[in-house]
Coordinates of C-alpha atoms and ligand atoms in Angstrom, one line a residue:
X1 CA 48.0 67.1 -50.5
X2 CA 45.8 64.2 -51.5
X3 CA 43.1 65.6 -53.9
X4 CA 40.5 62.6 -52.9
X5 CA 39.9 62.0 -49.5
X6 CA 39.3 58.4 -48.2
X7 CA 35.6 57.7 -47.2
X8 CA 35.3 55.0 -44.6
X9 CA 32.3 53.7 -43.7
X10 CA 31.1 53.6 -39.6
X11 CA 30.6 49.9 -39.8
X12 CA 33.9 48.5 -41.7
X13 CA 35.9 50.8 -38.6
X14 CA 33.5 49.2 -36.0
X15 CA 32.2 52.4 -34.8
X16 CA 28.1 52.8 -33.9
X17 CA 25.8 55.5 -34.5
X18 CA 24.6 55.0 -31.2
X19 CA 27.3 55.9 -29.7
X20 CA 27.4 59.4 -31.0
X21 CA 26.3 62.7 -29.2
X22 CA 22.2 63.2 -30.1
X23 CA 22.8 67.2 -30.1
X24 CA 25.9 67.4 -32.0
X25 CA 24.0 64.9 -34.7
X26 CA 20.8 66.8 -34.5
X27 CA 23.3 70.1 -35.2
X28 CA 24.7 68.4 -38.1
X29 CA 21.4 67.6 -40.0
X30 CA 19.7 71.2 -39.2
X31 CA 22.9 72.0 -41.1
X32 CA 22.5 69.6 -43.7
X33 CA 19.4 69.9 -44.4
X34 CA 19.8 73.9 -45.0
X35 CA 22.4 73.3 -47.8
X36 CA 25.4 72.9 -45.0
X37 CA 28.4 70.4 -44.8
X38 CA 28.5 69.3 -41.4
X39 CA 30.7 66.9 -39.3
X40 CA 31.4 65.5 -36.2
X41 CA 35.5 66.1 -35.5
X42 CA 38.5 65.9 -34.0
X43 CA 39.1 64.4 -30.9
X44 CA 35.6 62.9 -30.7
X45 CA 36.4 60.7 -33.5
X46 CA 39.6 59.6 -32.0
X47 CA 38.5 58.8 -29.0
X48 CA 35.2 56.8 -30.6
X49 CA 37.8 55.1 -32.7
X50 CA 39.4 53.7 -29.2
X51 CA 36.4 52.9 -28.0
X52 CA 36.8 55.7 -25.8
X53 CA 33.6 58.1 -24.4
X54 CA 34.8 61.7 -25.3
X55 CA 35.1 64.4 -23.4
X56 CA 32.9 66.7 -26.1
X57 CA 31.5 66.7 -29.6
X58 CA 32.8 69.4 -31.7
X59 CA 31.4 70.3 -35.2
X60 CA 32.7 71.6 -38.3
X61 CA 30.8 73.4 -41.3
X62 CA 31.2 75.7 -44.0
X63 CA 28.3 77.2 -42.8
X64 CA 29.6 81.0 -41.4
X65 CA 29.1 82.0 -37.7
X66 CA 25.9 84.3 -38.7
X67 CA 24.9 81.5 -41.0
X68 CA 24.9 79.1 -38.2
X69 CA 23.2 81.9 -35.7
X70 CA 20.5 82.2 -38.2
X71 CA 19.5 78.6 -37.9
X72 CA 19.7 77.7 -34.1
X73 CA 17.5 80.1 -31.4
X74 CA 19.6 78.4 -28.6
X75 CA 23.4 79.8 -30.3
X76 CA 25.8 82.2 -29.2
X77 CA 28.9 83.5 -31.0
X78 CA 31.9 83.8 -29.2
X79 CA 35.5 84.6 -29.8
X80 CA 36.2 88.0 -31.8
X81 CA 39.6 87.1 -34.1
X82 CA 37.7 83.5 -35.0
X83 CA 34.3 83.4 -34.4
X84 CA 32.6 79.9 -33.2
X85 CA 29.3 78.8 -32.3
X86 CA 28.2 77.5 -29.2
X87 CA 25.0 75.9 -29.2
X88 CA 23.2 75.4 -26.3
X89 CA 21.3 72.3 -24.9
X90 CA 20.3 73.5 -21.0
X91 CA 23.9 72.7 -19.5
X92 CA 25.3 71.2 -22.7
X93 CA 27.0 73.1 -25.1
X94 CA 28.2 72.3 -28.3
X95 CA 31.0 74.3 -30.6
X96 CA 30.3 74.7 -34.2
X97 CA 33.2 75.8 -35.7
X98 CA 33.6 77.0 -39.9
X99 CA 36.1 75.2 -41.6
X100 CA 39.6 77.3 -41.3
X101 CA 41.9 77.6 -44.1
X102 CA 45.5 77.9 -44.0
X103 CA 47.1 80.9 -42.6
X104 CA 49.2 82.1 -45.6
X105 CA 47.0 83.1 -48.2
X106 CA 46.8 87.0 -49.1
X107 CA 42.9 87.9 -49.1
X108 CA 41.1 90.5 -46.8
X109 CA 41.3 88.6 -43.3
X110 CA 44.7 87.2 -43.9
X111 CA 46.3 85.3 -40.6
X112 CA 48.8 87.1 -39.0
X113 CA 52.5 85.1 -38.5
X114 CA 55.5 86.2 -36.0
X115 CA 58.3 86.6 -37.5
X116 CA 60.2 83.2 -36.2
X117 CA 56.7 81.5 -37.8
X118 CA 55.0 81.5 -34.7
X119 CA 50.8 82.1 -35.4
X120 CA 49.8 85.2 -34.0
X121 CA 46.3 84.9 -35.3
X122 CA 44.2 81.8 -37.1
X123 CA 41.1 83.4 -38.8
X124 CA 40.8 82.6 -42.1
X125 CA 37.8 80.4 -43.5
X126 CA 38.1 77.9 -45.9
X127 CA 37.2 74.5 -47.6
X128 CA 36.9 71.3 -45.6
X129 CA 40.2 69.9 -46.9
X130 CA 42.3 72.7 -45.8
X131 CA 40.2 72.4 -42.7
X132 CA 41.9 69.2 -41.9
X133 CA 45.4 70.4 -43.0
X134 CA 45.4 73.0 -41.0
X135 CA 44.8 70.6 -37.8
X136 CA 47.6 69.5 -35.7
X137 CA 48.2 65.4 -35.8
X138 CA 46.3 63.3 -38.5
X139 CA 44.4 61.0 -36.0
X140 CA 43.0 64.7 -34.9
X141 CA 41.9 65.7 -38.8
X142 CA 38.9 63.1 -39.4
X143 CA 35.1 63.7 -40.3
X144 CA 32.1 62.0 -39.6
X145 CA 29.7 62.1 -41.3
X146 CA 26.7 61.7 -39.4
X147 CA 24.0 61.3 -41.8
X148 CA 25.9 59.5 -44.2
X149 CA 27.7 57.3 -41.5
X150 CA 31.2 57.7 -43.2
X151 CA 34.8 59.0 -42.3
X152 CA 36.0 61.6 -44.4
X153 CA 40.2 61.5 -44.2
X154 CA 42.4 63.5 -46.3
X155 CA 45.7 62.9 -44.0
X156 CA 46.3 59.3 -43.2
X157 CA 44.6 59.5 -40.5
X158 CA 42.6 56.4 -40.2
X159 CA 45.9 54.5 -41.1
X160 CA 47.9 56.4 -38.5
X161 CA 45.1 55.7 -35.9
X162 CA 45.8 51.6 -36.6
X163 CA 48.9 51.5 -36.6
X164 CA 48.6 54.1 -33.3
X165 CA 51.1 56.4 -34.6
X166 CA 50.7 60.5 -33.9
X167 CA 51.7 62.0 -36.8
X168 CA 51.5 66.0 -37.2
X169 CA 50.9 67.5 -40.5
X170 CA 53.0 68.7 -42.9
X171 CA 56.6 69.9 -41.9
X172 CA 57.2 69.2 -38.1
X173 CA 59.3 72.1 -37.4
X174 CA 57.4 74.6 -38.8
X175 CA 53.9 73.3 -37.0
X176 CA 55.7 73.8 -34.1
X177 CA 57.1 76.8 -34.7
X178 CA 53.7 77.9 -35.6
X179 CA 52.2 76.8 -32.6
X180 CA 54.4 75.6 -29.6
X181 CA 51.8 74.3 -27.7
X182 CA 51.9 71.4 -30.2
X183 CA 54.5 70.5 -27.9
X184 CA 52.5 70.0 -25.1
X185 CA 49.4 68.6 -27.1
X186 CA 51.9 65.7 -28.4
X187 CA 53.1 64.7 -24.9
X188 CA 49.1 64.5 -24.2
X189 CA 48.1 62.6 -26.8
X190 CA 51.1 60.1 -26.6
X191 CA 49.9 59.9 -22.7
X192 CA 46.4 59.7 -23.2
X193 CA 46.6 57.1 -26.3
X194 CA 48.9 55.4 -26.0
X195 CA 50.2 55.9 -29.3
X196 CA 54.1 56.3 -31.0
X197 CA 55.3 59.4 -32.4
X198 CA 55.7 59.6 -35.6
X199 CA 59.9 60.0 -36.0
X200 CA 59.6 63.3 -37.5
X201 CA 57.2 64.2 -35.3
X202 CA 59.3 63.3 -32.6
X203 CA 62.7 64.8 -34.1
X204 CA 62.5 68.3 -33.0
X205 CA 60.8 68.3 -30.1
X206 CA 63.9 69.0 -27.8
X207 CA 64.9 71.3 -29.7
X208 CA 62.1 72.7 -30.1
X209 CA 61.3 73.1 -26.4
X210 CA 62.7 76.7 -25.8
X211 CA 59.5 77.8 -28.0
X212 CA 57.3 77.6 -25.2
X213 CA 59.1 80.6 -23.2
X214 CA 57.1 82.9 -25.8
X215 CA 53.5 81.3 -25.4
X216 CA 51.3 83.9 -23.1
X217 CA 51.2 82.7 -19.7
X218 CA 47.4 82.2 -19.5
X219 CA 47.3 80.0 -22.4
X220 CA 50.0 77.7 -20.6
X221 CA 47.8 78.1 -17.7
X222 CA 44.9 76.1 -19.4
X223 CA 47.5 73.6 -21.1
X224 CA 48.8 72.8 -17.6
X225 CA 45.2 72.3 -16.2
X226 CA 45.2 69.4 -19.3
X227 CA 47.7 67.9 -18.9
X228 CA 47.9 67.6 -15.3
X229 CA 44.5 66.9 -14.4
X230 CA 43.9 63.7 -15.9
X231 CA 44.4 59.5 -15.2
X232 CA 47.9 59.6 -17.4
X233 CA 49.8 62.5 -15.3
X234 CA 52.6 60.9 -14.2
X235 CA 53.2 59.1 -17.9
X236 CA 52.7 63.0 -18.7
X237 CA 55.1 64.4 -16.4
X238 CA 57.8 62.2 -17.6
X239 CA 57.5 62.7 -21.2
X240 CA 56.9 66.4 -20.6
X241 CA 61.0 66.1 -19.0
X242 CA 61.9 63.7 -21.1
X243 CA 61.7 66.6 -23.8
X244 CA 62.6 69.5 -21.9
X245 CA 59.3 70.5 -21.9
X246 CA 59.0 70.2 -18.3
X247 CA 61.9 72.7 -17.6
X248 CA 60.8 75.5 -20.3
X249 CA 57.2 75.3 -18.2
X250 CA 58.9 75.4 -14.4
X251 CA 62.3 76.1 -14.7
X252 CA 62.8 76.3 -11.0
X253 CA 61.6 72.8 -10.4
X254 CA 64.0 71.6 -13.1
X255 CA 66.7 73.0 -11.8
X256 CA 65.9 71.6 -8.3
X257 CA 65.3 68.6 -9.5
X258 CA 69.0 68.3 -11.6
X259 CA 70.8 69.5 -8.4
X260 CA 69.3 67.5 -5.7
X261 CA 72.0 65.0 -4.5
X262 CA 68.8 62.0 -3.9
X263 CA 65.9 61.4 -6.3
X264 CA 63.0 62.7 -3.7
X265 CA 62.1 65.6 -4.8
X266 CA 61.5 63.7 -8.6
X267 CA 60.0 61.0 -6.5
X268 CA 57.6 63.2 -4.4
X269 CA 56.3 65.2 -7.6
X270 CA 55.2 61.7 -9.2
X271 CA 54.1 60.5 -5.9
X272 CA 51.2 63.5 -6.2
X273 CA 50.7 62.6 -9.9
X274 CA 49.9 59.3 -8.9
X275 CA 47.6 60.2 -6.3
X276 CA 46.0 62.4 -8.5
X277 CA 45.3 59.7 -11.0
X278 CA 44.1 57.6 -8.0
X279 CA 41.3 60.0 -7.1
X280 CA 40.3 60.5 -10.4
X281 CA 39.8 57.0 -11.1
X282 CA 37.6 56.6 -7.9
X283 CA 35.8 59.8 -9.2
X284 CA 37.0 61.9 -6.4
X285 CA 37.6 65.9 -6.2
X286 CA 41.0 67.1 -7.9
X287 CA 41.9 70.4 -7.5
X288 CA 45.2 72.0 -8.9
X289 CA 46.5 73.5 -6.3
X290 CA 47.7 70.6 -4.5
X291 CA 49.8 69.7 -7.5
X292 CA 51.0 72.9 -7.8
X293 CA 52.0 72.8 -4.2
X294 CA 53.8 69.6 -4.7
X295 CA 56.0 70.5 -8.1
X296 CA 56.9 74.2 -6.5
X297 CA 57.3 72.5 -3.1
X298 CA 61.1 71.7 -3.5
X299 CA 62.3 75.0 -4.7
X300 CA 60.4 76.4 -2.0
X301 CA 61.6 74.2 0.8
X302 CA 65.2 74.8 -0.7
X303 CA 64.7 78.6 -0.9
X304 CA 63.4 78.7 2.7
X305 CA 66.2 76.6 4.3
X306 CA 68.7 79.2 2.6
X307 CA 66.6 82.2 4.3
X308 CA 65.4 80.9 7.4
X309 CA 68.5 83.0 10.0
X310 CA 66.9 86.4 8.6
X311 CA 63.2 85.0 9.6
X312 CA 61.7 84.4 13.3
X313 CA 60.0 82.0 12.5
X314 CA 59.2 78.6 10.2
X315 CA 56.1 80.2 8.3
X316 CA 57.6 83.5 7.9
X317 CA 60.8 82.1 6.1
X318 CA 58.4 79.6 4.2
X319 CA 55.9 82.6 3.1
X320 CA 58.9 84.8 1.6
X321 CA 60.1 81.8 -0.2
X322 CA 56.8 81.2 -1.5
X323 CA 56.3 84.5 -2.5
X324 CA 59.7 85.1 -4.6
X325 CA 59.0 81.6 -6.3
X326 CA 55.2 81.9 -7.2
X327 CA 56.4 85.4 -8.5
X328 CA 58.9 83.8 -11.0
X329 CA 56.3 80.9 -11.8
X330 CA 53.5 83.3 -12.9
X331 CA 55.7 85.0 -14.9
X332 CA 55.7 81.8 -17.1
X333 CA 52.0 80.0 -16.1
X334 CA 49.7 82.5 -15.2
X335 CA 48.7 80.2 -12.4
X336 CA 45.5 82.6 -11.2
X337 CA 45.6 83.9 -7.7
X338 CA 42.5 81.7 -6.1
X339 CA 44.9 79.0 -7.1
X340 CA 48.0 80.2 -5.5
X341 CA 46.5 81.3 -2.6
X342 CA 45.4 77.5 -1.3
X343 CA 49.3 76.4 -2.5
X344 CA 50.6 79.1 -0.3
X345 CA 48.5 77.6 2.9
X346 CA 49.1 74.3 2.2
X347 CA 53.1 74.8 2.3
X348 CA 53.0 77.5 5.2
X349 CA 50.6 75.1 7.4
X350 CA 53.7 72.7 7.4
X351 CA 55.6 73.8 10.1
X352 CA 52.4 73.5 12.3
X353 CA 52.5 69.5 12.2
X354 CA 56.1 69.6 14.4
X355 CA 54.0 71.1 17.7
X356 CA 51.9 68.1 18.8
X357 CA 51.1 69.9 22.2
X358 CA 48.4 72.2 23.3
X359 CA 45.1 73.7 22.0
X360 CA 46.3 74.8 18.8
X361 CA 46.8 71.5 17.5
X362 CA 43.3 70.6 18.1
X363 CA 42.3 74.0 16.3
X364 CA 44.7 73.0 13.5
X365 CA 42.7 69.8 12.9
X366 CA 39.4 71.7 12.3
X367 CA 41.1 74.4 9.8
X368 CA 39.5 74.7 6.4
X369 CA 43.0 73.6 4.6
X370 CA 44.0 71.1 7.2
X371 CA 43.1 67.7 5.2
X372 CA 45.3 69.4 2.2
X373 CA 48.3 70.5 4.3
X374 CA 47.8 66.8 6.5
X375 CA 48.0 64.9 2.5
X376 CA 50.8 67.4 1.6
X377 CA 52.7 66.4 4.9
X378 CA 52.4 62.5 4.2
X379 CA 53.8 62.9 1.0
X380 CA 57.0 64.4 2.8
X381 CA 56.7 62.0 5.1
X382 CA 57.1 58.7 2.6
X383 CA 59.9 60.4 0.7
X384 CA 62.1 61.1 4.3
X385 CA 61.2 65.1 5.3
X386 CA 59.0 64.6 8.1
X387 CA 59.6 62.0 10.5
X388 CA 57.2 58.7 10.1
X389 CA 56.4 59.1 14.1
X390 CA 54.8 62.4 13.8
X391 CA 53.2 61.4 10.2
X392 CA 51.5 58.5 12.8
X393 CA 50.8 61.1 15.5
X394 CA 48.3 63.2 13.3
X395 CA 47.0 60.6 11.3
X396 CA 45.9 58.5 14.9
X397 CA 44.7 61.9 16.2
X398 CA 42.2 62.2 13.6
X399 CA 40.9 58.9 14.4
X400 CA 39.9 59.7 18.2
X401 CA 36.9 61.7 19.7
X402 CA 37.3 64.9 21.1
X403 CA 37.8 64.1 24.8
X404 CA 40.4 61.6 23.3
X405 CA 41.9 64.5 21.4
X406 CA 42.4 66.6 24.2
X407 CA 44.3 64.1 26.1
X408 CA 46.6 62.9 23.0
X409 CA 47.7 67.3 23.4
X410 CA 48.0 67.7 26.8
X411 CA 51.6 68.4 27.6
X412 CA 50.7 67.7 31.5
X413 CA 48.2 67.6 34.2
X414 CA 49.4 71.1 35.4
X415 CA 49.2 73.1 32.3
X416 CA 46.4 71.8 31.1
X417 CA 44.5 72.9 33.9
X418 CA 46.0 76.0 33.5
X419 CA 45.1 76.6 30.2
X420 CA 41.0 75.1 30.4
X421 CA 40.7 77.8 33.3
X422 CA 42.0 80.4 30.8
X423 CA 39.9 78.8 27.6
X424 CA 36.5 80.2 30.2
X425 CA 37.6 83.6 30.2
X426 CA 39.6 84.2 27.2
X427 CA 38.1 84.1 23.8
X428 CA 40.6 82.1 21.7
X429 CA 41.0 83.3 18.3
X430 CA 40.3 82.1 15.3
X431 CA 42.5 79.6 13.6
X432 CA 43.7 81.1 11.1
Ligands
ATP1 P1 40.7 66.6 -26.0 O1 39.4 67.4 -26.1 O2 40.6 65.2 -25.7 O3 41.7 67.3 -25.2 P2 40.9 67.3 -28.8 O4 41.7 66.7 -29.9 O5 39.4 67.4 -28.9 O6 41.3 66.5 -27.5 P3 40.8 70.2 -28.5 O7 41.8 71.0 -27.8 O8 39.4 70.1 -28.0 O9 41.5 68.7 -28.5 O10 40.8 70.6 -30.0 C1 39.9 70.1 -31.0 C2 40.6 69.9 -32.3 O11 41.1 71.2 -32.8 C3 41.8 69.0 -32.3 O12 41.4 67.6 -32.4 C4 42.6 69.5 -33.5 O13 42.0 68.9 -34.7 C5 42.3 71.0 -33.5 N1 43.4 71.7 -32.7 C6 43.3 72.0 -31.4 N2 44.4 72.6 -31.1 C7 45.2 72.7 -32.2 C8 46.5 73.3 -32.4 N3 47.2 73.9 -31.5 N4 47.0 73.2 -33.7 C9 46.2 72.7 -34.7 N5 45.1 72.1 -34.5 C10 44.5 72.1 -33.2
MG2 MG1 38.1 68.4 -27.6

């Protein structure tokens, strides 16, 4: 440990005050002002420092939760093992959190650790140094100091962030065996940055990768959502396999993946990253599903081929599939059920693109999922599963008016009669 921190003025790293949250400030001088330390930290910092506009402000104090409840009317404490702050500014919330000391220390809250070093529980205050040793990468462990206008940096930090190297704390090995999801923060980071590892930092990771098997499936739930859902995804899918992270979180895509005889599947999964990014950049909806859909698709599609004798039909053989594999997935990432639901429609709503005759096509195009399942299909379309004529057919259909429509599905004159004489008598049911 470095007994005195470096300061850095806001000027001399070319950072401006106004480009700071006015809550989180305002938090820090109430704070202040009552006898407090208070910072800005974390990611905020690093992402200021890039010139970036974070995502939130979080603050840190010595100040305890009751202390800090005591001095804002619009706080709420949450959490029960470590309690934090949230202030409230109408839809804006800001977390105060007190600094956190490190987890081996033998006093009446002691921190709990597994016994292969994992961190079963993180709640024991302490000074602002250990609050930053205790972080995960240096470029992650800095303070502003809002009133002062410095940078307080006790790791390196402010060095590692010029020479864009992610560096975690202290031993490697043991951070991560602490906390695995390190693992997945570092691919992140790397992504989102655009920074190096730091070799040790980079050293075990491999072998390191098994770790994540023990992490509880909700909390890989919200990772996933991270790193997935953002304008670096497919930079993030890579390095996420390019550790083995990838096959520790969906093992039956990996193993897909490493037997399939072409690179498709590999290229279809990056294909929906991409398009991901895409929409995100053109500030369009993302949801996770689709994603979802896409990396499960191929053990699904493999599963269903195997199975598809002992079903009558295309959407049974694909829901059974999709049910066995969602049921190993969860077991890993609890991927919640009004997420897996949509994935399941999407995929069993495949089959339904092959019949390009009749009335239920033209009820097809007005189902609630059909613009999913329609972008899921053109993504099997460009890597070879569904044939580029009928990728044309519905994407052409969608272009004409309903009169048009009718005629693009009529299978001849005959029939069709037929079936409008029927459509005035029978009511046709729903869709789905
Ligand atoms: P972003 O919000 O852009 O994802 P962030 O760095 O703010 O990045 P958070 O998950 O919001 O990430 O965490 C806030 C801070 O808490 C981090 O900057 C880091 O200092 C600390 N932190 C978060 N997760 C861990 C962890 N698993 N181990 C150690 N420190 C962590
Ligand atoms: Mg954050």
């Amino acid at each position: 440990m470095q007994d005195q921190p470096k300061s850095y003025t806001l000027k001399e790293l070319g950072l401006s005050p106004k480009n700071l949250d006015k809550h989180a400030v305002s938090i820090t001088e109430r704070l202040t002002e009552a006898g407090f330390q208070a910072y800005l930290v974390g990611g905020c910092v690093r992402d200021l420092l890039l010139g970036m506009r974070p995502k939130d402000f979080d603050v840190s104090t010595n100040a305890e939760p009751e202390q800090i409840e005591a001095l804002f009317r619009n706080c709420r404490l949450i959490g029960r093992r470590f309690r934090l702050a949230h202030i409230h500014f109408g839809r804006h919330v800001i977390e105060v959190a007190t600094f956190r000391g490190p987890h081996v220390k033998h006093d009446k809250n002691t921190s709990h650790a597994h016994k292969d070093g994992r961190l079963l529980r993180d709640n024991v205050y302490g000074t602002l140094e250990e609050d930053a040793w205790r972080r995960d990468f240096t470029v992650n462990a800095l303070y502003l100091d809002a009133q002062k206008l410095t940078v307080i940096d006790y790791v390196g930090g402010i060095e590692d962030h010029q020479n864009r190297l992610l560096r975690l704390m202290g031993d490697p090995e043991q951070r991560y065996k602490e906390d695995p999801v390190r693992l997945l923060r570092a691919v992140r980071f790397k992504a989102k940055l655009g920074f190096n590892y730091s070799p040790e930092t980079e050293a075990p990771m491999k072998a390191m990768a098994p770790l994540l098997k023990d992490i509880p499936s909700a909390r890989l739930y919200d990772e996933i959502l991270k790193l997935l859902l953002n304008t670096k995804a497919s930079d993030v899918f890579d390095g996420l396999r390019q550790y083995n992270l990838f096959s520790a979180l969906f093992p039956q895509t990996e193993l897909c993946i490493k037997k399939a005889d072409s690179d498709q599947p590999l290229l279809l999964i990056k294909q929906a990253m991409e398009n991901t990014e895409k929409r995100l950049k053109n500030n369009q909806h993302v949801t996770p599903y689709f994603l979802l859909a896409a990396i499960l698709w191929e053990p699904v599609r493999r599963l269903t081929e195997q199975n598809r004798a002992t079903f009558n039909s295309d959407v049974q053989a694909i829901n059974a599939s999709a049910g066995e594999i969602i049921a190993h997935q969860v077991n890993q990432i609890a991927i919640p059920r009004r997420i897996t639901t949509p994935m399941r429609e999407v995929w069993s709503l495949q089959p339904r693109f092959h019949k390009q005759i009749g009335v239920r096509c033209l009820r097809f195009l007005e189902h609630p999922r059909f613009r999913a399942a329609y972008d899921f299909m053109l993504l099997r379309a460009q890597y070879g599963e569904v044939d580029p004529k009928i990728a044309d057919w519905w994407t052409h259909i969608q272009t004409l008016d309903p009169a048009e429509q009718k005629l693009m599905t009529r299978p001849n004159q005959f029939k069709h009669k037929r079936k409008a004489r029927k459509k005035t008598t029978t009511n046709i049911p729903p869709a789905e």
